[in-house]
Tab-separated table of C-alpha atoms in Angstrom:
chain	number	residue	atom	x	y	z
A	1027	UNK	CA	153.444	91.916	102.935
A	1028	UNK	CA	154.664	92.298	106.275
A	1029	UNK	CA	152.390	91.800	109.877
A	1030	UNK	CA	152.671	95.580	110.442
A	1031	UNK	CA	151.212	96.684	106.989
A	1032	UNK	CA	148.515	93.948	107.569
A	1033	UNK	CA	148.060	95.598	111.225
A	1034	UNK	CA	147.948	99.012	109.746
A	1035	UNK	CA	145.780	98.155	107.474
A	1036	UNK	CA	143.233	96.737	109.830
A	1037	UNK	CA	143.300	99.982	111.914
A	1038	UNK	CA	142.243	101.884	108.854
A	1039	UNK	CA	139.403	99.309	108.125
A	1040	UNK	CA	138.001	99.637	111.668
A	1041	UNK	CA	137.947	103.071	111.664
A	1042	UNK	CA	136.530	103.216	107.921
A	1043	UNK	CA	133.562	100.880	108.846
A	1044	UNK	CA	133.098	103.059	112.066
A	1045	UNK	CA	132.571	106.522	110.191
A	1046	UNK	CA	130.296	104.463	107.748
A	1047	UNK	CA	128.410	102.977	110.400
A	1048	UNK	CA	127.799	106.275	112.663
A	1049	UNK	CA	124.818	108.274	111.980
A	1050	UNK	CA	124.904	110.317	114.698
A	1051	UNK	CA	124.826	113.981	113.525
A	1052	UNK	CA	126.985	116.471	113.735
A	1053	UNK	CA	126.593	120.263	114.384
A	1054	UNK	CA	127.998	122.700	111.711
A	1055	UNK	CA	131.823	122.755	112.133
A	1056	UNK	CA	132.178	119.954	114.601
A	1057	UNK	CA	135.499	118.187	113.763
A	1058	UNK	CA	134.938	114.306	113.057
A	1059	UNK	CA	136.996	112.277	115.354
A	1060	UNK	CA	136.962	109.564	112.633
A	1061	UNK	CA	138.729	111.737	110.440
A	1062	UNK	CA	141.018	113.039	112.958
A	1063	UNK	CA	142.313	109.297	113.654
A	1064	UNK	CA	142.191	108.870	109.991
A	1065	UNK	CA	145.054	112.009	109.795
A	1066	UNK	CA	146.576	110.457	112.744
A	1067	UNK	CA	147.110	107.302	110.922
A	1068	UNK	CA	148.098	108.473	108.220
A	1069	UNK	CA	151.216	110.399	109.740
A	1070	UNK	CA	152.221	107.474	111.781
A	1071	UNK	CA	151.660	104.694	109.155
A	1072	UNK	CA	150.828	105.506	105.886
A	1073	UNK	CA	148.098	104.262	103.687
A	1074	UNK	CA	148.930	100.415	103.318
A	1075	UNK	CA	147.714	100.222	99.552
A	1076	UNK	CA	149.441	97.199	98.838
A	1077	UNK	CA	147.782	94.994	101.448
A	1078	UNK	CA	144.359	96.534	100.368
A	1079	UNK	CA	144.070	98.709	97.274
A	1080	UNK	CA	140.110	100.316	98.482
A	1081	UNK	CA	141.886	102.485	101.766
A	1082	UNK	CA	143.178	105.484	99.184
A	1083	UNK	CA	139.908	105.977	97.421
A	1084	UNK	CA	137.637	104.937	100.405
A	1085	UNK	CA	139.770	107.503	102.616
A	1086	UNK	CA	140.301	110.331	99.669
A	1087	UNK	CA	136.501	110.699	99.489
A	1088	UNK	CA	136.504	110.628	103.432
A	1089	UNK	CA	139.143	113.414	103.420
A	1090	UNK	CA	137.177	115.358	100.698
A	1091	UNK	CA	133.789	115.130	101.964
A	1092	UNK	CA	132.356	113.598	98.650
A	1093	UNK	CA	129.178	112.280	99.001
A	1094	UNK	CA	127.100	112.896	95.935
A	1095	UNK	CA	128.147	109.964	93.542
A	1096	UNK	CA	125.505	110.659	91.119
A	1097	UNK	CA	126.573	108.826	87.628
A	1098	UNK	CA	123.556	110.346	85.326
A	1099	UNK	CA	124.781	113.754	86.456
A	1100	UNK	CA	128.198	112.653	85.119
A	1101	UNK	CA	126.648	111.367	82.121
A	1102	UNK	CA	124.993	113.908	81.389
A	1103	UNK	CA	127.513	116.197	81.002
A	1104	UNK	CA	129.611	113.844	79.119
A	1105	UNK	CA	126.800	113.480	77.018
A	1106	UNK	CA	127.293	116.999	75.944
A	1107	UNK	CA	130.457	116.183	73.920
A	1108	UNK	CA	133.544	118.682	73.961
A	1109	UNK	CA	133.625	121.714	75.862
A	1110	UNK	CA	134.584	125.286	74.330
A	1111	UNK	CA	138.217	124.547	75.229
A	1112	UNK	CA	138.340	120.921	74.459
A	1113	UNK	CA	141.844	121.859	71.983
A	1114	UNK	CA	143.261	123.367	74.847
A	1115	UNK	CA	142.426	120.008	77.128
A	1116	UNK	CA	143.850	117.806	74.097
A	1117	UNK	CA	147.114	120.065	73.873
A	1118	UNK	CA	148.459	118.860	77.524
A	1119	UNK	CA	146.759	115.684	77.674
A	1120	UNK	CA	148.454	113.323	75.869
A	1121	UNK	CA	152.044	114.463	77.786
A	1122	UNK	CA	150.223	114.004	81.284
A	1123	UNK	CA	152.636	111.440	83.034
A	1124	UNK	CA	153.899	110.861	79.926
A	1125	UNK	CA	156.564	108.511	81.477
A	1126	UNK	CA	154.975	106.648	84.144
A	1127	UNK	CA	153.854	103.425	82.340
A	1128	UNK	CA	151.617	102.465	85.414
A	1129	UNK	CA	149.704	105.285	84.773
A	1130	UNK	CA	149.137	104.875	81.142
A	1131	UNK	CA	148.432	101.351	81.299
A	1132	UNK	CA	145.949	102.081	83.828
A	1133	UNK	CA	144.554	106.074	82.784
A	1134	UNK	CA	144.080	106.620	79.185
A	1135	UNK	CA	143.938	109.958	77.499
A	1136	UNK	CA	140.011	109.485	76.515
A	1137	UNK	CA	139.414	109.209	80.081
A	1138	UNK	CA	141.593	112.544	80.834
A	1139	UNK	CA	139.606	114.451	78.269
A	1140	UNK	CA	136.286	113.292	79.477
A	1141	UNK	CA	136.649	113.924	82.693
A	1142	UNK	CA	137.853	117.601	81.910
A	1143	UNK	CA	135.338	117.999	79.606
A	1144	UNK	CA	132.570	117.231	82.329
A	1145	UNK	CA	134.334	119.864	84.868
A	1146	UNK	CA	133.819	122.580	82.961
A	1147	UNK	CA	130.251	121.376	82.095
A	1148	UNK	CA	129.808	121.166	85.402
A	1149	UNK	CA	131.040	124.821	86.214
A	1150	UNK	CA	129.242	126.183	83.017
A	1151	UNK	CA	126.161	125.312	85.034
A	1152	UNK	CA	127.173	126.876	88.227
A	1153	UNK	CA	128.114	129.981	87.281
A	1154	UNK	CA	125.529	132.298	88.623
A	1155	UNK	CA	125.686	130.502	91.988
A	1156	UNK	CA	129.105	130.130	92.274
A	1157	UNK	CA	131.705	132.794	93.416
A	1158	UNK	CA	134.553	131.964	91.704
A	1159	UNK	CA	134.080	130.376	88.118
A	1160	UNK	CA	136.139	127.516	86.725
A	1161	UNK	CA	137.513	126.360	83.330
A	1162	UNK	CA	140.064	124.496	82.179
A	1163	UNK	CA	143.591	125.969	82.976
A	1164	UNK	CA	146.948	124.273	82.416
A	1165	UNK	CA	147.994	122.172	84.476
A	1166	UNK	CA	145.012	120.751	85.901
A	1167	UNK	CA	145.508	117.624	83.785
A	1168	UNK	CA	148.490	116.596	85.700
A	1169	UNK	CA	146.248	117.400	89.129
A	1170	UNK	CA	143.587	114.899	87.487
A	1171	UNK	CA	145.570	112.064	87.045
A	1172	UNK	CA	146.049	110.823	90.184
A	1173	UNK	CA	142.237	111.170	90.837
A	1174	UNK	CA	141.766	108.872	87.706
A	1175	UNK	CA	144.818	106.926	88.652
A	1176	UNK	CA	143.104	106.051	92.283
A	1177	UNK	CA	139.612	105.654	92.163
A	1178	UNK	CA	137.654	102.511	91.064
A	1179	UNK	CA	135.625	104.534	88.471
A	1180	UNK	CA	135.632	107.417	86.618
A	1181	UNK	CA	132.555	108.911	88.363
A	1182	UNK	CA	134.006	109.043	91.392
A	1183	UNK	CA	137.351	110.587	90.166
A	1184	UNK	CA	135.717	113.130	88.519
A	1185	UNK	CA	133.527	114.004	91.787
A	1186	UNK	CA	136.602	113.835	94.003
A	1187	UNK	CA	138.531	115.769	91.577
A	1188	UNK	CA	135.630	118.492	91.537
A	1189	UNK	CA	135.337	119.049	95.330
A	1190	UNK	CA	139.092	119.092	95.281
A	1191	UNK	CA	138.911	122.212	92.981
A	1192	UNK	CA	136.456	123.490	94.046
A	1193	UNK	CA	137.241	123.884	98.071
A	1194	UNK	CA	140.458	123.071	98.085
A	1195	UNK	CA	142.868	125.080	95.805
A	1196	UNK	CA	139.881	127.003	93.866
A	1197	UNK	CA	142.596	129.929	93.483
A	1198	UNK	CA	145.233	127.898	91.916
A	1199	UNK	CA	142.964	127.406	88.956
A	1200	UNK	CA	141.748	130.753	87.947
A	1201	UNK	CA	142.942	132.000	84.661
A	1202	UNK	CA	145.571	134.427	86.411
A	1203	UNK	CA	147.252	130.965	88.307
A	1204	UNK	CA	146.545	133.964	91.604
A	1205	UNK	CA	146.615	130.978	94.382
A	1206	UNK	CA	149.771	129.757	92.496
A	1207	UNK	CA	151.748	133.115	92.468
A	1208	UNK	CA	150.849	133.578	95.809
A	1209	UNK	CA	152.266	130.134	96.580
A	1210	UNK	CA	155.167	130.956	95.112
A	1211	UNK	CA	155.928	134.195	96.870
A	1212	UNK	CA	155.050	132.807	100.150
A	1213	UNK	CA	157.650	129.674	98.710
A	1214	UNK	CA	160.526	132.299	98.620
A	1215	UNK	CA	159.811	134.007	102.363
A	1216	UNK	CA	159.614	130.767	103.945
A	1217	UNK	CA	162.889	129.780	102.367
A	1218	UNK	CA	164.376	132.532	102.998
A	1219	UNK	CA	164.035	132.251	106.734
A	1220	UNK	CA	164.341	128.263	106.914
A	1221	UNK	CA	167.459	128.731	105.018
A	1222	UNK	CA	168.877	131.705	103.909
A	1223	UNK	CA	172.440	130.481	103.120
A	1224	UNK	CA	170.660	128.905	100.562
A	1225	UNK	CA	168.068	131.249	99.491
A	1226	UNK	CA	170.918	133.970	99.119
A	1227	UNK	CA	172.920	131.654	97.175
A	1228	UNK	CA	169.767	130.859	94.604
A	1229	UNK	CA	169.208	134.937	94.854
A	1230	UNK	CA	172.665	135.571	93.759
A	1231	UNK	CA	171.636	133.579	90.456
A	1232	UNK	CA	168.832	135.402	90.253
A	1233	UNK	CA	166.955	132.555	90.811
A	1234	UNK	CA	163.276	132.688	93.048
A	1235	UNK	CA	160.462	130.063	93.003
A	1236	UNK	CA	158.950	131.724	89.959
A	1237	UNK	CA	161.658	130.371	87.908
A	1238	UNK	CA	162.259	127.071	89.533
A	1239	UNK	CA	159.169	125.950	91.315
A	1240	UNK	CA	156.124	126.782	89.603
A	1241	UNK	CA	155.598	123.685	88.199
A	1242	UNK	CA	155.715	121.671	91.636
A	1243	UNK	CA	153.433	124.472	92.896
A	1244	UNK	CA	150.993	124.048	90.322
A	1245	UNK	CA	150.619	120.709	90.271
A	1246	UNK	CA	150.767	120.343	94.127
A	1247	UNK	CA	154.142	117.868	93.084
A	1248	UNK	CA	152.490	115.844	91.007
A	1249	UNK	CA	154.873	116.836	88.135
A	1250	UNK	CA	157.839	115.223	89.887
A	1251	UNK	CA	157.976	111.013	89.489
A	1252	UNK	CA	157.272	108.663	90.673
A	1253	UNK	CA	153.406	108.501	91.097
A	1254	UNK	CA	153.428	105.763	93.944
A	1255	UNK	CA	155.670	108.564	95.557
A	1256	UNK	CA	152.869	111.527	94.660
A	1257	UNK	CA	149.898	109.557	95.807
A	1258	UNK	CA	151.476	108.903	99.326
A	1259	UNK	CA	152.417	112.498	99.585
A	1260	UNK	CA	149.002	113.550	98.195
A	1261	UNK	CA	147.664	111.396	101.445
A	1262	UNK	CA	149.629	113.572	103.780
A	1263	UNK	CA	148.770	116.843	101.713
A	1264	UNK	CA	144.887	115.804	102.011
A	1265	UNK	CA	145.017	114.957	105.013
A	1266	UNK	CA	146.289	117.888	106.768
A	1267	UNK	CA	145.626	120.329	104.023
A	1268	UNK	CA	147.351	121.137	100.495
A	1269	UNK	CA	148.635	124.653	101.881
A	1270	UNK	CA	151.145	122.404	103.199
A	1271	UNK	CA	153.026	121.544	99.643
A	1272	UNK	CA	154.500	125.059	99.758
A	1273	UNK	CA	156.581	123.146	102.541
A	1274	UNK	CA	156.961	120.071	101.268
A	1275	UNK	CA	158.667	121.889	98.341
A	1276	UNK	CA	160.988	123.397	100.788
A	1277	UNK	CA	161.420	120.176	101.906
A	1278	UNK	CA	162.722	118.901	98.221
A	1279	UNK	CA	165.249	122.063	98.230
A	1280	UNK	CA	166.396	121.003	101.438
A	1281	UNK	CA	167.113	116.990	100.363
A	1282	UNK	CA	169.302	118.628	97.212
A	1283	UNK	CA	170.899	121.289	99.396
A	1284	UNK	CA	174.292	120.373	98.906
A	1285	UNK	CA	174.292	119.927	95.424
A	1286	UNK	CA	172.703	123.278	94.823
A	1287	UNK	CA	175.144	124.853	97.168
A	1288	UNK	CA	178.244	123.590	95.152
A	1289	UNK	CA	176.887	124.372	91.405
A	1290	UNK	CA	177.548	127.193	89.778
A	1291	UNK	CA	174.351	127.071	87.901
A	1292	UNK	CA	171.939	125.345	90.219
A	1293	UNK	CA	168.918	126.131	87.813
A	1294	UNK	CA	170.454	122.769	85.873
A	1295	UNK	CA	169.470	121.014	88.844
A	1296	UNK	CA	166.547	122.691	89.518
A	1297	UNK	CA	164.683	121.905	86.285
A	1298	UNK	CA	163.897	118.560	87.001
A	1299	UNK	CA	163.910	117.974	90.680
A	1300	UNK	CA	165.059	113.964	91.400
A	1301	UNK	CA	162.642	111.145	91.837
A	1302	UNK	CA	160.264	112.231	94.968
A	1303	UNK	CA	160.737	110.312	97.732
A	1304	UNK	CA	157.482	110.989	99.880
A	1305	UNK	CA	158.773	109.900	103.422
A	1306	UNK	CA	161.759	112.119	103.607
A	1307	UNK	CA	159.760	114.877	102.655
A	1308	UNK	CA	156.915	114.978	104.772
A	1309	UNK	CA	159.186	114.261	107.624
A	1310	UNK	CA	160.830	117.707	106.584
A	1311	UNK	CA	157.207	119.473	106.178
A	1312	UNK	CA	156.239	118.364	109.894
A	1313	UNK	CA	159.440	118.637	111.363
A	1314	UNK	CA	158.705	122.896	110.049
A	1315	UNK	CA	155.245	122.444	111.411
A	1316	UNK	CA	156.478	121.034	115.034
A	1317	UNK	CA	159.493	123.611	115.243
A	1318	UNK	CA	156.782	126.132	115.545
A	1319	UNK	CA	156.156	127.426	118.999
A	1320	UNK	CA	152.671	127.412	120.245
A	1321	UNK	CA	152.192	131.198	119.721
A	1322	UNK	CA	153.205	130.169	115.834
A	1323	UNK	CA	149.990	128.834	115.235
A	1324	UNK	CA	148.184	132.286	115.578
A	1325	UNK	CA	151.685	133.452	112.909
A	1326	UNK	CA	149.630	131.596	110.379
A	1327	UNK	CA	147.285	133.933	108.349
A	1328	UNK	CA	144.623	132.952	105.950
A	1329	UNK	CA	143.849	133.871	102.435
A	1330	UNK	CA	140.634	133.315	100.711
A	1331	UNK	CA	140.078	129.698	100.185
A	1332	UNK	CA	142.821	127.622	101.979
A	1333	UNK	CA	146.149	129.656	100.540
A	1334	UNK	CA	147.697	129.863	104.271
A	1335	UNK	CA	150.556	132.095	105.052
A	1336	UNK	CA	152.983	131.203	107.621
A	1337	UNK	CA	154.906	133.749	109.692
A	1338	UNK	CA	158.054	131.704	110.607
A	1339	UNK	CA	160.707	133.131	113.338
A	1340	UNK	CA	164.349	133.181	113.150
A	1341	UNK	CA	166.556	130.515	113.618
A	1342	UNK	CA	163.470	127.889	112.838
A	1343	UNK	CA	165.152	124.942	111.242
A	1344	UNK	CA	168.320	123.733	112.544
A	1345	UNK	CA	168.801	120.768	109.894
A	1346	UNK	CA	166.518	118.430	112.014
A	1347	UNK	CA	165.109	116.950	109.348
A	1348	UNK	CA	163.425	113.682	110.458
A	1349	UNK	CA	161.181	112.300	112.840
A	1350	UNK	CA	161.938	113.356	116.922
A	1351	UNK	CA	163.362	109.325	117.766
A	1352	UNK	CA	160.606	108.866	120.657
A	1353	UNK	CA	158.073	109.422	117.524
A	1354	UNK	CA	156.231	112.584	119.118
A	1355	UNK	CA	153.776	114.209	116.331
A	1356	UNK	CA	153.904	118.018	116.573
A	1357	UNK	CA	150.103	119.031	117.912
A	1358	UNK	CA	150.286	122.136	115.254
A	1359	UNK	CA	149.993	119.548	112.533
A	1360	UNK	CA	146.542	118.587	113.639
A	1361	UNK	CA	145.372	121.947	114.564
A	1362	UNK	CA	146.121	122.902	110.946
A	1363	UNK	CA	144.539	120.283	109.588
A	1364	UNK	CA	141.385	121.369	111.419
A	1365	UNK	CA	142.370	125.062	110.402
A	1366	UNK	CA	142.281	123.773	106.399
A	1367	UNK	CA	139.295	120.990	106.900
A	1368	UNK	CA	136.676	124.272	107.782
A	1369	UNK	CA	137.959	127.511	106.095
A	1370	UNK	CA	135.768	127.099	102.826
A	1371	UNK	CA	132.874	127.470	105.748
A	1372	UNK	CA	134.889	130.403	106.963
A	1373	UNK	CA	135.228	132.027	103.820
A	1374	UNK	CA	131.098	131.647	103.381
A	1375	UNK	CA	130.684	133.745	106.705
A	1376	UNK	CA	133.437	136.635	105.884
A	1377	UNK	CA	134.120	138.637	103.122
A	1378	UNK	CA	137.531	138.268	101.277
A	1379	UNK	CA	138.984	141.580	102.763
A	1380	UNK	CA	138.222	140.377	105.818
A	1381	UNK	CA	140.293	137.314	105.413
A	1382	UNK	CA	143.250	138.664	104.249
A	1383	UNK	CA	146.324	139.169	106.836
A	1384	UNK	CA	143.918	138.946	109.748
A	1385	UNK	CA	145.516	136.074	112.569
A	1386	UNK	CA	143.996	132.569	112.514
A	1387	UNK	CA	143.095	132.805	116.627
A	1388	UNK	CA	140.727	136.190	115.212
A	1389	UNK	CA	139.446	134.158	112.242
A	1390	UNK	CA	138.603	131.244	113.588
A	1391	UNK	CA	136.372	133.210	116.465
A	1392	UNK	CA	134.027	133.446	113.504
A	1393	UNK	CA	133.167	129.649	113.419
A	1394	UNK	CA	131.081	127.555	115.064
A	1395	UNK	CA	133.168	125.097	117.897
A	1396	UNK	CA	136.192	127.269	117.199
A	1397	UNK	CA	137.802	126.276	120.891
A	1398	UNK	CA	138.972	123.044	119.285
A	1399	UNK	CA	140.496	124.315	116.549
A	1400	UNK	CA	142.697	126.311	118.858
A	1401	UNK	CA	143.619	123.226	121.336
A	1402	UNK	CA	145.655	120.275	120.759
A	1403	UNK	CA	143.147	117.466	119.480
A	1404	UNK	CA	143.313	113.793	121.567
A	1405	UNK	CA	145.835	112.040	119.933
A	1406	UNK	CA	144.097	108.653	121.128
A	1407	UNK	CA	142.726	105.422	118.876
């Protein structure tokens, strides 16, 4: 445990108690500066979990907005014992993390079911109020288990997991995987510009993120060990919004680049992806973000429900993959963040054909306090 982590740690704490502590209300829209130093932390620092295990859960739910924690609710549907596609929840749960022994000591596969069970309770009951309607689809075990994995309890997983769902990725869980395939596509144009020696390359194999990323898309790369690696890019990813894993896929491409370059059958390396490392990576992701130019952030188009398409231009990444040395954080990073923290409010006020391929700067006229999504938030503690 070293002074800094201990330091970090406190910083987190103080701002934690402060948020809990304010009362003062907000108006619709109006960004929380807690959680804005909470993002800013989290780039900088990282979640110290080792020093104190409560900062991921306490600042997931933050992150989330959960605030109902009621455990009859839960109960009740529990209570209600296996839901119509309880074989299909039992057929992927017992591989979930299969070989991550922290997470089986710790998660067991009653605890999986249950908590899938209860989501589609939970969405059998909102279905004439709700827009979109939820069941189980695969992969959404794997996207559990860090939920279960990081909270104290399983009420609060299963609440954090819902609002997750349900606002943040809602169309990467409809029976037609649409948010996912739309990840994907958007997966091969970035690439294509970031790199495209090495998108031609995996072209010429007739290779495109279909084939070789659709798990990591899915599962927001939760598929790819080792969890302690997942749950601190999952910080980042909440944090500044889960749009961004299309990136921080790139990002993995780019750490194997040479490898895939020199085989003659890169989809042997592409199957399993090597051990995440979460640092490299999200310095990748921002350094993407910060290479935009200002005008870049009104490139960025939004689709229904947080599925964000970026525009890039030519010539964006010149292999400057880590951190500028004098530590600047690109300003786009937080504007996004806002951008991802207040479009399931957006998507309320406008229809879907509204949202699609119309310019962020256009979009976000619609909301309330939308000057400060479009300036650089204080970076100050």
């Amino acid at each position: 445990m070293s002074a800094s982590q201990e330091t970090t740690a406190h910083s987190f704490n103080r701002i934690l108690n402060h948020t809990k502590s304010t009362s003062k209300p907000r108006a619709t829209g109006e960004p929380d500066d807690g959680t804005r130093k909470l993002r800013r932390l989290i780039l900088v620092d990282g979640i110290p979990s080792s020093v104190d295990s409560t900062l991921r859960p306490r600042i997931w739910k933050i992150l989330l907005r959960v605030n109902d924690l009621s455990a009859d609710r839960f109960l009740c549907y529990v209570a209600r014992g296996p839901c119509e596609v309880r074989e299909k929840i039992r057929n992927d749960t017992f591989r979930t993390l299969a070989t991550d022994k922290g997470f089986k000591e710790r998660v067991r596969e009653d605890m999986l079911v249950r908590l899938l069970d209860a989501f589609v309770w939970r969405n059998h009951d909102r279905q004439e109020s709700s827009q979109l309607g939820f069941t189980y689809v695969q992969g959404m075990n794997v996207l559990a288990a860090p939920f279960l994995y990081t909270m104290p309890s399983e009420v609060e997983a299963f609440y954090c997991f819902a609002k997750f769902i349900e606002e943040c990725c809602p169309l990467y869980v409809q029976p037609t995987l649409e948010g996912v395939h739309r990840g994907l596509k958007l997966l091969d144009r970035c690439l294509k510009i970031v790199d495209p020696e090495l998108y031609a390359h995996l072209r010429s194999k007739n290779l495109s993120a279909e084939i070789y990323a659709f798990p990591s898309v899915l599962t927001l790369c939760a598929c790819t060990p080792p969890l302690d690696q997942v749950l601190q890019l999952w910080d980042f990813l909440l944090a500044f919004g889960v749009h961004l894993n299309v990136l921080c896929v790139i990002a993995q491409l780019l750490l194997m680049r040479e490898d895939v370059m020199a085989s003659p059958s890169p989809m042997r390396l592409l199957r399993t992806f090597p051990p995440l490392e979460a640092l490299p990576v999200i310095g990748i992701a921002v350094t993407l973000v910060r290479d935009l130019p200002t005008e870049g952030i009104s490139s960025l188009y939004l689709i229904e429900y947080c599925i964000l398409s970026v525009a890039f231009k030519d010539q964006l990444f010149k292999s400057r993959y880590n951190r500028t040395s004098n530590n600047k954080i690109p300003q786009q990073i937080f504007v996004l963040a806002e951008i991802g923290a207040y479009v399931f409010e957006l998507a309320i006020q406008v229809s879907r054909a509204s949202i699609l391929d119309v310019p962020v700067r256009q979009c976000l006229s619609l909301l309330p306090m939308h000057h400060i999504y479009l300036e650089s938030p204080p970076l100050s503690q």
